[in-house]
Amino acid sequence: MPFEWQVPFIVIGSIALILFFFGRPRNAGDDPEETPSGADLIERLQRTLGIAIVVESVESAAEAAANLADSVRSDDPGSGEPFTIRASFMYGRYATQVVVGGATESDAWAALAKAAIDWRNSDFQQVQMWPGGG
């Protein structure tokens, strides 16, 4: 074979490319030891899903009871959980308001993320099938 001398160069080049792409240093926010805040996770979720998530309030059950007693909104009892997050999801002309809760604040943030994913995937009209159409 006349090209036997090129095989080692191809192998070495392939190994160099693999090391270059997978041996790169991580970005500043990608440290696995660093625990991101709820706001950072929601920001990543917004970019991933292509929607806007507007968090209106994060309150504990005690704060929610105090706010409910002070306000005239008796028709909105909240989620009944120790921590409640009120938010709005928006995508183009579609928008909805949600109230999620959890036993801890991190559980409430996780519930908000799950609700955003479920909402984004719930309606076929929200998934753009081709550029320029909808």
JSON list of N, CA, C and O in Angstrom, two decimals, residues 14-15 17 21 28 35 46 50 56 75 77-78 81 94 108 134:
[
{"chain": "A", "resi": 14, "resn": "SER", "atom": "N", "xyz": [-6.19, 12.32, 15.22]},
{"chain": "A", "resi": 14, "resn": "SER", "atom": "CA", "xyz": [-7.49, 12.01, 15.84]},
{"chain": "A", "resi": 14, "resn": "SER", "atom": "C", "xyz": [-7.39, 12.09, 17.36]},
{"chain": "A", "resi": 14, "resn": "SER", "atom": "O", "xyz": [-8.28, 12.64, 18.03]},
{"chain": "A", "resi": 15, "resn": "ILE", "atom": "N", "xyz": [-6.33, 11.54, 17.92]},
{"chain": "A", "resi": 15, "resn": "ILE", "atom": "CA", "xyz": [-6.14, 11.60, 19.38]},
{"chain": "A", "resi": 15, "resn": "ILE", "atom": "C", "xyz": [-5.98, 13.04, 19.84]},
{"chain": "A", "resi": 15, "resn": "ILE", "atom": "O", "xyz": [-6.55, 13.45, 20.86]},
{"chain": "A", "resi": 17, "resn": "LEU", "atom": "N", "xyz": [-7.25, 15.72, 18.44]},
{"chain": "A", "resi": 17, "resn": "LEU", "atom": "CA", "xyz": [-8.57, 16.37, 18.38]},
{"chain": "A", "resi": 17, "resn": "LEU", "atom": "C", "xyz": [-9.45, 15.95, 19.56]},
{"chain": "A", "resi": 17, "resn": "LEU", "atom": "O", "xyz": [-10.15, 16.78, 20.14]},
{"chain": "A", "resi": 21, "resn": "PHE", "atom": "N", "xyz": [-10.92, 18.63, 22.36]},
{"chain": "A", "resi": 21, "resn": "PHE", "atom": "CA", "xyz": [-12.33, 18.91, 22.63]},
{"chain": "A", "resi": 21, "resn": "PHE", "atom": "C", "xyz": [-12.78, 18.44, 24.01]},
{"chain": "A", "resi": 21, "resn": "PHE", "atom": "O", "xyz": [-13.60, 19.07, 24.65]},
{"chain": "A", "resi": 28, "resn": "ALA", "atom": "N", "xyz": [-16.60, 28.99, 33.94]},
{"chain": "A", "resi": 28, "resn": "ALA", "atom": "CA", "xyz": [-16.65, 29.36, 35.36]},
{"chain": "A", "resi": 28, "resn": "ALA", "atom": "C", "xyz": [-17.90, 28.84, 36.05]},
{"chain": "A", "resi": 28, "resn": "ALA", "atom": "O", "xyz": [-17.87, 28.47, 37.21]},
{"chain": "A", "resi": 35, "resn": "THR", "atom": "N", "xyz": [-22.81, 24.99, 43.92]},
{"chain": "A", "resi": 35, "resn": "THR", "atom": "CA", "xyz": [-24.25, 24.80, 43.81]},
{"chain": "A", "resi": 35, "resn": "THR", "atom": "C", "xyz": [-24.88, 26.08, 43.27]},
{"chain": "A", "resi": 35, "resn": "THR", "atom": "O", "xyz": [-24.81, 27.12, 43.93]},
{"chain": "A", "resi": 46, "resn": "GLN", "atom": "N", "xyz": [-34.58, 28.86, 30.98]},
{"chain": "A", "resi": 46, "resn": "GLN", "atom": "CA", "xyz": [-35.15, 29.77, 29.99]},
{"chain": "A", "resi": 46, "resn": "GLN", "atom": "C", "xyz": [-34.40, 29.66, 28.66]},
{"chain": "A", "resi": 46, "resn": "GLN", "atom": "O", "xyz": [-35.01, 29.61, 27.60]},
{"chain": "A", "resi": 50, "resn": "GLY", "atom": "N", "xyz": [-36.26, 28.16, 25.59]},
{"chain": "A", "resi": 50, "resn": "GLY", "atom": "CA", "xyz": [-36.62, 29.27, 24.72]},
{"chain": "A", "resi": 50, "resn": "GLY", "atom": "C", "xyz": [-37.86, 30.01, 25.19]},
{"chain": "A", "resi": 50, "resn": "GLY", "atom": "O", "xyz": [-38.61, 30.55, 24.38]},
{"chain": "A", "resi": 56, "resn": "GLU", "atom": "N", "xyz": [-42.77, 35.97, 40.24]},
{"chain": "A", "resi": 56, "resn": "GLU", "atom": "CA", "xyz": [-43.43, 37.09, 40.90]},
{"chain": "A", "resi": 56, "resn": "GLU", "atom": "C", "xyz": [-43.16, 37.11, 42.39]},
{"chain": "A", "resi": 56, "resn": "GLU", "atom": "O", "xyz": [-42.97, 38.16, 42.97]},
{"chain": "A", "resi": 75, "resn": "ASP", "atom": "N", "xyz": [-59.67, 34.70, 47.05]},
{"chain": "A", "resi": 75, "resn": "ASP", "atom": "CA", "xyz": [-59.92, 33.66, 46.07]},
{"chain": "A", "resi": 75, "resn": "ASP", "atom": "C", "xyz": [-58.64, 32.92, 45.66]},
{"chain": "A", "resi": 75, "resn": "ASP", "atom": "O", "xyz": [-58.70, 31.97, 44.91]},
{"chain": "A", "resi": 77, "resn": "PRO", "atom": "N", "xyz": [-55.83, 30.88, 47.34]},
{"chain": "A", "resi": 77, "resn": "PRO", "atom": "CA", "xyz": [-55.32, 30.31, 48.58]},
{"chain": "A", "resi": 77, "resn": "PRO", "atom": "C", "xyz": [-53.87, 29.87, 48.52]},
{"chain": "A", "resi": 77, "resn": "PRO", "atom": "O", "xyz": [-53.30, 29.50, 49.51]},
{"chain": "A", "resi": 78, "resn": "GLY", "atom": "N", "xyz": [-53.23, 29.88, 47.36]},
{"chain": "A", "resi": 78, "resn": "GLY", "atom": "CA", "xyz": [-51.85, 29.41, 47.25]},
{"chain": "A", "resi": 78, "resn": "GLY", "atom": "C", "xyz": [-51.84, 27.92, 47.01]},
{"chain": "A", "resi": 78, "resn": "GLY", "atom": "O", "xyz": [-52.84, 27.30, 46.72]},
{"chain": "A", "resi": 81, "resn": "GLU", "atom": "N", "xyz": [-48.53, 24.42, 50.28]},
{"chain": "A", "resi": 81, "resn": "GLU", "atom": "CA", "xyz": [-47.21, 23.88, 50.64]},
{"chain": "A", "resi": 81, "resn": "GLU", "atom": "C", "xyz": [-46.49, 24.88, 51.54]},
{"chain": "A", "resi": 81, "resn": "GLU", "atom": "O", "xyz": [-46.81, 26.06, 51.55]},
{"chain": "A", "resi": 94, "resn": "TYR", "atom": "N", "xyz": [-48.12, 33.27, 23.81]},
{"chain": "A", "resi": 94, "resn": "TYR", "atom": "CA", "xyz": [-48.67, 32.37, 24.83]},
{"chain": "A", "resi": 94, "resn": "TYR", "atom": "C", "xyz": [-48.12, 32.76, 26.19]},
{"chain": "A", "resi": 94, "resn": "TYR", "atom": "O", "xyz": [-46.94, 33.05, 26.34]},
{"chain": "A", "resi": 108, "resn": "ALA", "atom": "N", "xyz": [-39.56, 23.65, 45.87]},
{"chain": "A", "resi": 108, "resn": "ALA", "atom": "CA", "xyz": [-40.44, 24.56, 45.14]},
{"chain": "A", "resi": 108, "resn": "ALA", "atom": "C", "xyz": [-39.79, 25.01, 43.83]},
{"chain": "A", "resi": 108, "resn": "ALA", "atom": "O", "xyz": [-40.46, 25.08, 42.79]},
{"chain": "A", "resi": 134, "resn": "GLY", "atom": "N", "xyz": [-45.54, 28.85, 12.45]},
{"chain": "A", "resi": 134, "resn": "GLY", "atom": "CA", "xyz": [-45.83, 28.54, 13.84]},
{"chain": "A", "resi": 134, "resn": "GLY", "atom": "C", "xyz": [-47.14, 27.95, 14.06]},
{"chain": "A", "resi": 134, "resn": "GLY", "atom": "O", "xyz": [-48.12, 27.84, 13.61]}
]
